[in-house]
Amino acid sequence: MSVLRARRAPRPTPRDAHVAPEVLRARRLLLGLYVLLGLTVSSWLSRLPSVRAQLDLTTSDLGVILLIGALGSLTMVLIAGAIVVRWGSRRTMLVAATLFSLATLALGLGPTIGSVAVLVAGIVLMSASFALGNVPMNVETAVIERRMGRTVVPQFHAAFSIGSVVGSGIGALAAWGQVPLLIQFGVVSVVSLVWRFRAVPGAVLPLPPEPVCAAQSADAGPRRRGAGLRSSLAAWREKRTLLIGLVVMTAALSEGSANNWLAIAVVDGFAQSEAVAALVFGVFVASMTVSRLVGTRLIDRFGRVLVLLGSGVVSFAGLALFGTAPSLPLALLGVVGWGLGAGLAVPIGMVAVSEDPMRAAGRVAVVSAFASVASLAAPPLLGLAAESLGTRQALLLILGAMVVSIVLSGQVRPTAPPAVPSGVRPTGHLEAGSLPAPSASVTGDDLLAEVVVPDTLAELGEAERVPSEVGR
């Protein structure tokens, strides 16, 4: 027996044993903040039918209100980066948390007192604070990933999706129990504010003694502002980047439209209760979460192009089934396919434009702009179309954009990696001021997602990939 014990393999060292405790704590706290963000946004979106009913709004009225909110968010996206550079991540996140909680309270107050103006103010403030807080959160995920020495950014996007599932469940329970909007959103407002103020200080890491990555912290000002600006502008002249931007735009359009109109489409199209509609929306978000959790292995096995192509086909078929199904069970099956197909397009697109760390920031900024336009403007415009076509039928208009994504799937094929001296880990040396502003849509999302470098692949056990897979 002692011989057997002597030959037994030693226990493996924990994967993150080398990581400083404050980094692991920051990762844990930031994961919680992503869960909270998904929860708060999803709980609001799942109660849109109640908001519409209490204010006696038409579908087109609600579309216009959402469009106004989208314009506020788009404006903040354009200036959020400069605010983060000036204030730092910690202060920006705390200010955004305060504004977000006030906005959540206004979303419940507006329908309660019958004031469309208060509702509009709440939507504008929520959209703007979402965009403001999302920038430093994405910056800090990159900081944590660099400090841990392995890819962890996708975990934050999965956390957002998990929070969205929980939030849609809360919305469904609140609708089933006929909980007043003001009470539900009031509780969410207070809880989220306390949570953020307790978590943010520990989630923002201090600047390390020597640079790990120049894009590691928004609290450090850019060393060469002009270089970051020139890099961002140059990316707008790259054909491949623009075409991948179209792919990401399609994905953002698909996810954003589901976030805003799926619950209402179930209520209007199948004469279901708001609680049932919220559960269907939860199925969509859960499907996206599943695809993000298993998607990395699929990409490693089949390559980006095939996974993106398959995702596009599955999403197309799912949405087509949802829009034409004669019964709710069939439509629910379509929702599953729609969500599974929509989950990976944005991460794949972001990885594709981030292969060269020296140019990643400018390229991601371009793709982010495409995503922002689609996720903010298109869903409200679909609301206007839904007034005459019906909500389910209006969603079918997205199918045309999905065809574009399928046709352009080959654009995400990996390009030749930049030359890196043997034994040197590429750090990217990105300008802190050149970090892109993420999309303001509750998906997540999902900017600065899965920026993979060769050494990270080795850490994940993927160094054995055969050369023939690189061209996929």
Short mmCIF file of C-alpha atoms in Angstrom, two decimals:
data_model
loop_
_atom_site.label_atom_id
_atom_site.label_comp_id
_atom_site.label_asym_id
_atom_site.label_seq_id
_atom_site.Cartn_x
_atom_site.Cartn_y
_atom_site.Cartn_z
CA MET A 1 0.00 0.00 0.00
CA SER A 2 2.87 2.35 0.79
CA VAL A 3 4.36 1.61 -2.64
CA LEU A 4 1.11 2.57 -4.31
CA ARG A 5 1.03 5.81 -2.36
CA ALA A 6 4.61 6.54 -3.35
CA ARG A 7 3.80 6.11 -7.02
CA ARG A 8 0.65 8.19 -6.89
CA ALA A 9 0.95 11.36 -8.94
CA PRO A 10 1.30 14.51 -6.82
CA ARG A 11 -1.65 16.84 -6.65
CA PRO A 12 -1.53 19.48 -9.34
CA THR A 13 -0.78 23.02 -8.26
CA PRO A 14 -3.88 25.24 -8.36
CA ARG A 15 -4.01 27.02 -11.69
CA ASP A 16 -4.00 30.49 -10.18
CA ALA A 17 -1.62 29.77 -7.29
CA HIS A 18 0.84 32.31 -8.70
CA VAL A 19 -1.75 35.09 -8.86
CA ALA A 20 -1.73 37.76 -6.15
CA PRO A 21 -4.71 37.58 -3.73
CA GLU A 22 -5.82 41.12 -4.57
CA VAL A 23 -6.06 40.15 -8.25
CA LEU A 24 -8.22 37.12 -7.48
CA ARG A 25 -10.40 39.27 -5.22
CA ALA A 26 -10.77 41.91 -7.95
CA ARG A 27 -11.76 39.21 -10.42
CA ARG A 28 -14.40 37.85 -8.05
CA LEU A 29 -15.83 41.30 -7.32
CA LEU A 30 -15.89 42.29 -10.98
CA LEU A 31 -17.65 39.05 -11.91
CA GLY A 32 -20.28 39.98 -9.35
CA LEU A 33 -20.64 43.44 -10.88
CA TYR A 34 -21.23 41.88 -14.31
CA VAL A 35 -23.87 39.58 -12.83
CA LEU A 36 -25.52 42.61 -11.21
CA LEU A 37 -25.47 44.58 -14.46
CA GLY A 38 -27.18 41.79 -16.37
CA LEU A 39 -29.71 41.32 -13.58
CA THR A 40 -30.74 44.96 -13.36
CA VAL A 41 -31.07 45.51 -17.10
CA SER A 42 -32.94 42.25 -17.70
CA SER A 43 -35.38 42.83 -14.84
CA TRP A 44 -36.30 46.16 -16.46
CA LEU A 45 -36.64 44.78 -20.00
CA SER A 46 -38.84 41.90 -18.83
CA ARG A 47 -41.41 44.40 -17.46
CA LEU A 48 -41.77 46.43 -20.67
CA PRO A 49 -45.30 45.06 -21.29
CA SER A 50 -46.40 46.49 -17.92
CA VAL A 51 -44.76 49.82 -18.67
CA ARG A 52 -46.57 50.02 -22.00
CA ALA A 53 -49.92 49.05 -20.47
CA GLN A 54 -49.76 51.44 -17.49
CA LEU A 55 -48.92 54.43 -19.69
CA ASP A 56 -51.34 53.34 -22.44
CA LEU A 57 -48.58 53.50 -25.05
CA THR A 58 -48.77 52.09 -28.54
CA THR A 59 -45.96 49.96 -29.87
CA SER A 60 -44.72 52.85 -32.00
CA ASP A 61 -44.84 55.19 -28.96
CA LEU A 62 -42.63 52.80 -27.02
CA GLY A 63 -40.30 52.55 -30.02
CA VAL A 64 -39.87 56.31 -30.11
CA ILE A 65 -39.19 56.43 -26.36
CA LEU A 66 -36.53 53.72 -26.67
CA LEU A 67 -34.99 55.57 -29.59
CA ILE A 68 -34.69 58.74 -27.49
CA GLY A 69 -32.96 56.72 -24.80
CA ALA A 70 -30.66 55.20 -27.40
CA LEU A 71 -29.55 58.64 -28.55
CA GLY A 72 -28.57 59.51 -24.97
CA SER A 73 -26.56 56.32 -24.70
CA LEU A 74 -24.86 56.85 -28.05
CA THR A 75 -23.81 60.33 -26.98
CA MET A 76 -22.27 58.95 -23.80
CA VAL A 77 -20.45 56.21 -25.72
CA LEU A 78 -18.65 58.90 -27.70
CA ILE A 79 -17.34 60.73 -24.61
CA ALA A 80 -17.10 57.96 -21.98
CA GLY A 81 -13.53 57.08 -22.87
CA ALA A 82 -12.32 60.62 -22.26
CA ILE A 83 -14.19 60.72 -18.94
CA VAL A 84 -12.53 57.50 -17.77
CA VAL A 85 -9.07 58.78 -18.72
CA ARG A 86 -9.68 61.98 -16.75
CA TRP A 87 -11.45 60.54 -13.68
CA GLY A 88 -10.11 56.99 -13.52
CA SER A 89 -12.01 53.71 -13.40
CA ARG A 90 -13.01 53.78 -9.73
CA ARG A 91 -14.57 57.25 -9.70
CA THR A 92 -16.28 56.73 -13.07
CA MET A 93 -17.84 53.45 -11.97
CA LEU A 94 -19.16 54.98 -8.73
CA VAL A 95 -20.67 57.96 -10.55
CA ALA A 96 -22.24 55.62 -13.12
CA ALA A 97 -23.62 53.46 -10.29
CA THR A 98 -25.32 56.46 -8.67
CA LEU A 99 -26.86 57.62 -11.96
CA PHE A 100 -27.96 54.07 -12.81
CA SER A 101 -29.80 53.68 -9.50
CA LEU A 102 -31.56 57.03 -9.93
CA ALA A 103 -32.56 55.99 -13.44
CA THR A 104 -33.95 52.66 -12.20
CA LEU A 105 -36.08 54.50 -9.65
CA ALA A 106 -37.41 56.83 -12.38
CA LEU A 107 -38.37 53.83 -14.53
CA GLY A 108 -40.72 52.68 -11.80
CA LEU A 109 -41.94 56.14 -10.87
CA GLY A 110 -42.92 57.21 -14.40
CA PRO A 111 -45.58 54.51 -15.02
CA THR A 112 -46.77 54.75 -11.42
CA ILE A 113 -47.65 58.45 -11.63
CA GLY A 114 -48.62 58.23 -15.31
CA SER A 115 -45.78 60.45 -16.53
CA VAL A 116 -44.22 59.61 -19.89
CA ALA A 117 -41.71 62.43 -19.34
CA VAL A 118 -40.35 60.79 -16.16
CA LEU A 119 -40.11 57.47 -17.98
CA VAL A 120 -38.20 59.06 -20.86
CA ALA A 121 -35.84 60.77 -18.41
CA GLY A 122 -35.25 57.44 -16.68
CA ILE A 123 -34.51 55.62 -19.94
CA VAL A 124 -32.11 58.33 -21.12
CA LEU A 125 -30.32 58.36 -17.77
CA MET A 126 -30.13 54.57 -17.59
CA SER A 127 -28.76 54.26 -21.13
CA ALA A 128 -26.17 56.99 -20.54
CA SER A 129 -25.05 55.59 -17.16
CA PHE A 130 -24.86 52.09 -18.64
CA ALA A 131 -22.52 53.34 -21.36
CA LEU A 132 -20.45 55.34 -18.87
CA GLY A 133 -19.99 52.44 -16.47
CA ASN A 134 -19.37 49.84 -19.15
CA VAL A 135 -16.15 51.47 -20.37
CA PRO A 136 -14.14 51.15 -17.11
CA MET A 137 -15.62 47.71 -16.44
CA ASN A 138 -14.26 46.47 -19.76
CA VAL A 139 -10.94 48.17 -19.10
CA GLU A 140 -10.64 46.43 -15.73
CA THR A 141 -11.38 43.00 -17.24
CA ALA A 142 -8.34 43.52 -19.48
CA VAL A 143 -6.27 44.57 -16.46
CA ILE A 144 -7.25 41.41 -14.55
CA GLU A 145 -6.57 39.18 -17.54
CA ARG A 146 -3.06 40.57 -17.93
CA ARG A 147 -2.31 40.24 -14.22
CA MET A 148 -3.58 36.62 -14.14
CA GLY A 149 -1.59 35.64 -17.22
CA ARG A 150 -4.41 33.73 -18.90
CA THR A 151 -7.62 34.44 -20.75
CA VAL A 152 -10.48 35.25 -18.37
CA VAL A 153 -12.37 38.02 -20.18
CA PRO A 154 -15.04 35.64 -21.58
CA GLN A 155 -15.98 34.68 -18.03
CA PHE A 156 -17.19 38.23 -17.39
CA HIS A 157 -19.46 38.12 -20.45
CA ALA A 158 -20.87 34.79 -19.30
CA ALA A 159 -21.47 36.36 -15.88
CA PHE A 160 -23.47 39.15 -17.53
CA SER A 161 -25.60 36.56 -19.34
CA ILE A 162 -26.17 34.60 -16.12
CA GLY A 163 -27.26 37.80 -14.43
CA SER A 164 -29.65 38.44 -17.30
CA VAL A 165 -31.24 35.02 -16.81
CA VAL A 166 -31.70 35.73 -13.10
CA GLY A 167 -33.11 39.19 -13.86
CA SER A 168 -35.63 37.84 -16.34
CA GLY A 169 -36.70 35.31 -13.71
CA ILE A 170 -37.16 38.09 -11.18
CA GLY A 171 -39.20 40.02 -13.73
CA ALA A 172 -41.36 36.97 -14.41
CA LEU A 173 -42.01 36.40 -10.70
CA ALA A 174 -42.79 40.09 -10.17
CA ALA A 175 -45.21 40.08 -13.10
CA TRP A 176 -46.86 36.86 -11.90
CA GLY A 177 -47.22 38.29 -8.40
CA GLN A 178 -48.42 41.64 -9.79
CA VAL A 179 -45.68 43.47 -7.92
CA PRO A 180 -45.94 47.22 -8.66
CA LEU A 181 -43.19 48.55 -10.88
CA LEU A 182 -42.18 51.19 -8.35
CA ILE A 183 -41.62 48.60 -5.62
CA GLN A 184 -39.66 46.23 -7.87
CA PHE A 185 -37.44 48.92 -9.38
CA GLY A 186 -37.08 50.69 -6.03
CA VAL A 187 -35.67 47.55 -4.43
CA VAL A 188 -33.38 46.95 -7.42
CA SER A 189 -32.19 50.56 -7.22
CA VAL A 190 -31.19 50.38 -3.56
CA VAL A 191 -29.65 46.91 -3.69
CA SER A 192 -27.62 47.68 -6.81
CA LEU A 193 -26.30 50.95 -5.40
CA VAL A 194 -25.14 49.33 -2.14
CA TRP A 195 -23.65 46.38 -4.03
CA ARG A 196 -21.66 48.61 -6.40
CA PHE A 197 -20.33 50.94 -3.72
CA ARG A 198 -19.09 47.97 -1.72
CA ALA A 199 -17.58 46.10 -4.69
CA VAL A 200 -16.07 48.79 -6.93
CA PRO A 201 -13.13 49.82 -4.68
CA GLY A 202 -11.81 46.25 -4.58
CA ALA A 203 -12.61 45.51 -8.22
CA VAL A 204 -10.29 48.24 -9.54
CA LEU A 205 -6.66 47.19 -9.27
CA PRO A 206 -3.95 49.75 -8.54
CA LEU A 207 -1.29 50.40 -11.12
CA PRO A 208 1.47 47.75 -10.80
CA PRO A 209 5.09 48.82 -10.25
CA GLU A 210 6.01 48.18 -13.87
CA PRO A 211 3.70 48.09 -16.88
CA VAL A 212 2.11 44.77 -17.68
CA CYS A 213 0.14 46.26 -20.52
CA ALA A 214 -0.22 49.88 -21.44
CA ALA A 215 -3.98 49.38 -21.60
CA GLN A 216 -4.05 47.97 -18.11
CA SER A 217 -5.75 50.80 -16.25
CA ALA A 218 -7.90 53.73 -17.07
CA ASP A 219 -6.49 55.38 -13.97
CA ALA A 220 -3.20 55.84 -15.82
CA GLY A 221 -3.27 58.57 -18.42
CA PRO A 222 -2.17 57.83 -21.98
CA ARG A 223 1.49 58.29 -22.76
CA ARG A 224 0.94 59.23 -26.38
CA ARG A 225 -2.58 60.44 -26.99
CA GLY A 226 -1.88 61.29 -30.60
CA ALA A 227 -0.66 57.77 -31.35
CA GLY A 228 -3.89 56.24 -30.03
CA LEU A 229 -5.99 58.66 -32.08
CA ARG A 230 -4.02 57.96 -35.25
CA SER A 231 -4.34 54.21 -34.71
CA SER A 232 -8.11 54.49 -34.27
CA LEU A 233 -8.54 56.59 -37.41
CA ALA A 234 -6.34 54.28 -39.50
CA ALA A 235 -8.56 51.31 -38.66
CA TRP A 236 -11.47 53.00 -40.47
CA ARG A 237 -9.57 52.51 -43.74
CA GLU A 238 -9.13 48.76 -43.35
CA LYS A 239 -11.54 46.75 -45.50
CA ARG A 240 -11.40 43.61 -43.35
CA THR A 241 -12.11 45.56 -40.18
CA LEU A 242 -15.12 47.26 -41.74
CA LEU A 243 -16.53 43.97 -43.02
CA ILE A 244 -16.11 42.33 -39.61
CA GLY A 245 -17.85 45.41 -38.23
CA LEU A 246 -20.86 44.49 -40.36
CA VAL A 247 -20.83 40.98 -38.87
CA VAL A 248 -20.78 42.37 -35.33
CA MET A 249 -23.47 44.91 -36.25
CA THR A 250 -25.74 42.06 -37.31
CA ALA A 251 -25.17 40.24 -34.01
CA ALA A 252 -25.81 43.39 -31.97
CA LEU A 253 -28.98 44.01 -33.97
CA SER A 254 -30.21 40.49 -33.30
CA GLU A 255 -29.50 40.57 -29.56
CA GLY A 256 -30.70 44.15 -29.04
CA SER A 257 -33.97 43.49 -30.86
CA ALA A 258 -34.64 40.42 -28.72
CA ASN A 259 -33.87 42.39 -25.56
CA ASN A 260 -36.40 45.08 -26.43
CA TRP A 261 -39.16 43.25 -28.30
CA LEU A 262 -39.14 39.52 -27.59
CA ALA A 263 -41.33 39.74 -24.48
CA ILE A 264 -43.81 42.05 -26.20
CA ALA A 265 -43.84 39.80 -29.29
CA VAL A 266 -44.88 36.86 -27.10
CA VAL A 267 -47.62 38.89 -25.40
CA ASP A 268 -48.99 40.29 -28.67
CA GLY A 269 -48.39 37.30 -30.93
CA PHE A 270 -49.60 34.49 -28.68
CA ALA A 271 -51.90 36.31 -26.22
CA GLN A 272 -49.75 35.21 -23.30
CA SER A 273 -49.28 36.83 -19.92
CA GLU A 274 -46.33 39.03 -19.10
CA ALA A 275 -44.93 36.34 -16.79
CA VAL A 276 -44.85 33.79 -19.62
CA ALA A 277 -43.25 36.36 -21.92
CA ALA A 278 -40.55 37.06 -19.33
CA LEU A 279 -39.79 33.34 -19.12
CA VAL A 280 -39.46 33.12 -22.90
CA PHE A 281 -37.04 36.03 -22.81
CA GLY A 282 -35.14 34.16 -20.10
CA VAL A 283 -34.89 31.14 -22.43
CA PHE A 284 -33.31 33.38 -25.08
CA VAL A 285 -30.73 34.74 -22.65
CA ALA A 286 -30.04 31.27 -21.24
CA SER A 287 -29.42 29.97 -24.76
CA MET A 288 -26.91 32.76 -25.37
CA THR A 289 -25.22 31.92 -22.07
CA VAL A 290 -24.86 28.26 -23.02
CA SER A 291 -23.33 29.16 -26.38
CA ARG A 292 -20.79 31.45 -24.68
CA LEU A 293 -19.82 28.80 -22.14
CA VAL A 294 -19.23 26.03 -24.69
CA GLY A 295 -18.26 28.23 -27.62
CA THR A 296 -14.54 28.30 -26.85
CA ARG A 297 -14.24 24.54 -27.30
CA LEU A 298 -16.23 24.67 -30.53
CA ILE A 299 -13.96 27.38 -31.93
CA ASP A 300 -10.86 25.41 -30.94
CA ARG A 301 -12.20 22.29 -32.64
CA PHE A 302 -13.73 23.68 -35.81
CA GLY A 303 -12.21 27.15 -36.22
CA ARG A 304 -13.78 30.61 -36.21
CA VAL A 305 -15.18 30.58 -39.72
CA LEU A 306 -17.16 27.36 -39.40
CA VAL A 307 -18.49 28.29 -35.95
CA LEU A 308 -19.56 31.75 -37.13
CA LEU A 309 -21.16 30.27 -40.24
CA GLY A 310 -22.98 27.65 -38.21
CA SER A 311 -24.07 30.25 -35.67
CA GLY A 312 -25.50 32.42 -38.41
CA VAL A 313 -27.47 29.55 -39.93
CA VAL A 314 -28.84 28.41 -36.55
CA SER A 315 -29.79 31.96 -35.57
CA PHE A 316 -31.48 32.55 -38.96
CA ALA A 317 -33.50 29.35 -38.67
CA GLY A 318 -34.45 30.07 -35.06
CA LEU A 319 -35.71 33.58 -35.73
CA ALA A 320 -37.58 32.44 -38.85
CA LEU A 321 -39.30 29.73 -36.80
CA PHE A 322 -40.19 32.17 -34.01
CA GLY A 323 -41.67 34.68 -36.45
CA THR A 324 -43.78 32.15 -38.37
CA ALA A 325 -44.62 29.45 -35.80
CA PRO A 326 -48.36 28.83 -35.33
CA SER A 327 -47.96 27.87 -31.66
CA LEU A 328 -45.92 28.97 -28.67
CA PRO A 329 -44.06 25.64 -28.19
CA LEU A 330 -42.71 25.83 -31.75
CA ALA A 331 -41.89 29.50 -31.29
CA LEU A 332 -40.02 28.63 -28.07
CA LEU A 333 -37.91 26.15 -30.02
CA GLY A 334 -37.12 28.96 -32.42
CA VAL A 335 -36.10 31.20 -29.51
CA VAL A 336 -33.61 28.55 -28.37
CA GLY A 337 -32.01 28.43 -31.82
CA TRP A 338 -32.04 32.20 -32.10
CA GLY A 339 -30.23 32.57 -28.78
CA LEU A 340 -27.71 29.81 -29.45
CA GLY A 341 -26.79 31.38 -32.78
CA ALA A 342 -26.58 34.93 -31.44
CA GLY A 343 -24.21 34.24 -28.55
CA LEU A 344 -20.85 33.87 -30.32
CA ALA A 345 -20.85 36.31 -33.22
CA VAL A 346 -19.70 39.35 -31.23
CA PRO A 347 -16.88 37.54 -29.36
CA ILE A 348 -15.64 35.96 -32.60
CA GLY A 349 -15.67 39.31 -34.36
CA MET A 350 -13.82 41.02 -31.53
CA VAL A 351 -11.15 38.31 -31.45
CA ALA A 352 -10.73 38.53 -35.21
CA VAL A 353 -9.87 42.23 -35.11
CA SER A 354 -7.65 41.85 -32.03
CA GLU A 355 -5.05 39.47 -33.43
CA ASP A 356 -2.41 42.18 -33.71
CA PRO A 357 -2.11 43.65 -30.20
CA MET A 358 -0.40 46.75 -31.59
CA ARG A 359 -3.50 47.66 -33.64
CA ALA A 360 -6.23 45.99 -31.60
CA ALA A 361 -7.52 49.12 -29.89
CA GLY A 362 -8.25 51.06 -33.07
CA ARG A 363 -9.86 48.09 -34.77
CA VAL A 364 -12.01 47.20 -31.77
CA ALA A 365 -13.14 50.84 -31.60
CA VAL A 366 -14.39 50.64 -35.20
CA VAL A 367 -16.25 47.38 -34.60
CA SER A 368 -17.68 48.78 -31.37
CA ALA A 369 -19.09 51.74 -33.27
CA PHE A 370 -20.89 49.38 -35.65
CA ALA A 371 -22.30 47.43 -32.70
CA SER A 372 -23.44 50.58 -30.91
CA VAL A 373 -25.34 51.91 -33.91
CA ALA A 374 -27.15 48.60 -34.42
CA SER A 375 -27.99 47.84 -30.81
CA LEU A 376 -29.15 51.36 -30.02
CA ALA A 377 -30.95 52.55 -33.13
CA ALA A 378 -32.36 49.48 -34.86
CA PRO A 379 -34.57 48.02 -32.08
CA PRO A 380 -36.53 51.27 -31.62
CA LEU A 381 -36.97 51.51 -35.38
CA LEU A 382 -38.31 47.97 -35.37
CA GLY A 383 -40.93 49.20 -32.94
CA LEU A 384 -42.16 51.64 -35.55
CA ALA A 385 -42.40 48.81 -38.09
CA ALA A 386 -44.20 46.63 -35.56
CA GLU A 387 -47.06 49.15 -35.42
CA SER A 388 -48.13 48.17 -38.92
CA LEU A 389 -46.66 44.68 -39.35
CA GLY A 390 -47.02 43.24 -35.85
CA THR A 391 -44.12 42.68 -33.46
CA ARG A 392 -43.28 39.11 -34.47
CA GLN A 393 -43.41 39.95 -38.15
CA ALA A 394 -41.28 43.06 -37.69
CA LEU A 395 -38.57 40.96 -36.08
CA LEU A 396 -38.36 38.94 -39.28
CA LEU A 397 -36.82 41.98 -40.94
CA ILE A 398 -33.59 41.08 -39.13
CA LEU A 399 -33.26 37.99 -41.32
CA GLY A 400 -31.90 40.11 -44.16
CA ALA A 401 -29.04 41.31 -41.94
CA MET A 402 -28.34 37.74 -40.83
CA VAL A 403 -27.75 36.75 -44.44
CA VAL A 404 -25.04 39.41 -44.63
CA SER A 405 -23.35 37.92 -41.56
CA ILE A 406 -23.41 34.44 -43.07
CA VAL A 407 -21.94 35.67 -46.36
CA LEU A 408 -19.16 37.57 -44.58
CA SER A 409 -18.25 34.77 -42.13
CA GLY A 410 -14.99 34.11 -44.01
CA GLN A 411 -13.70 37.55 -42.99
CA VAL A 412 -12.93 36.30 -39.47
CA ARG A 413 -10.36 33.82 -40.78
CA PRO A 414 -7.14 34.26 -38.77
CA THR A 415 -4.45 36.31 -40.44
CA ALA A 416 -0.71 35.84 -40.03
CA PRO A 417 0.26 36.82 -36.46
CA PRO A 418 2.76 39.64 -36.02
CA ALA A 419 6.36 38.61 -35.59
CA VAL A 420 7.29 38.20 -31.93
CA PRO A 421 10.82 37.32 -30.77
CA SER A 422 11.18 33.87 -29.26
CA GLY A 423 10.52 33.81 -25.54
CA VAL A 424 8.96 37.27 -25.49
CA ARG A 425 5.34 37.56 -24.41
CA PRO A 426 3.44 40.09 -26.53
CA THR A 427 1.90 42.77 -24.36
CA GLY A 428 0.27 44.93 -26.99
CA HIS A 429 1.48 48.25 -25.58
CA LEU A 430 -1.90 49.76 -26.17
CA GLU A 431 -2.58 53.35 -25.31
CA ALA A 432 -4.84 53.71 -22.29
CA GLY A 433 -6.61 56.55 -24.03
CA SER A 434 -7.19 54.53 -27.16
CA LEU A 435 -9.40 51.90 -25.55
CA PRO A 436 -12.72 51.64 -27.36
CA ALA A 437 -16.04 52.52 -25.86
CA PRO A 438 -18.20 49.39 -25.71
CA SER A 439 -21.69 48.93 -27.05
CA ALA A 440 -24.34 50.17 -24.69
CA SER A 441 -26.71 47.25 -25.28
CA VAL A 442 -27.46 44.81 -22.46
CA THR A 443 -25.53 42.15 -24.42
CA GLY A 444 -23.28 42.10 -22.73
CA ASP A 445 -21.81 42.05 -24.67
CA ASP A 446 -19.12 42.24 -24.77
CA LEU A 447 -16.32 44.41 -25.98
CA LEU A 448 -12.62 43.75 -25.39
CA ALA A 449 -13.84 40.13 -25.54
CA GLU A 450 -11.43 37.20 -25.70
CA VAL A 451 -8.33 39.03 -26.96
CA VAL A 452 -6.15 35.96 -27.44
CA VAL A 453 -2.36 36.00 -27.85
CA PRO A 454 -0.12 33.02 -28.66
CA ASP A 455 1.14 32.45 -25.09
CA THR A 456 -2.41 32.46 -23.77
CA LEU A 457 -3.30 29.66 -26.19
CA ALA A 458 -0.43 27.62 -24.78
CA GLU A 459 -1.66 28.21 -21.24
CA LEU A 460 -5.06 26.85 -22.19
CA GLY A 461 -3.51 23.66 -23.48
CA GLU A 462 -4.03 24.50 -27.13
CA ALA A 463 -0.41 24.60 -28.23
CA GLU A 464 -0.87 21.20 -29.88
CA ARG A 465 -3.16 22.62 -32.59
CA VAL A 466 -2.02 21.40 -35.98
CA PRO A 467 -0.95 24.04 -38.54
CA SER A 468 -3.85 23.20 -40.85
CA GLU A 469 -6.28 24.64 -38.28
CA VAL A 470 -4.76 28.10 -38.38
CA GLY A 471 -6.37 28.90 -41.70
CA ARG A 472 -9.84 28.07 -40.60
#
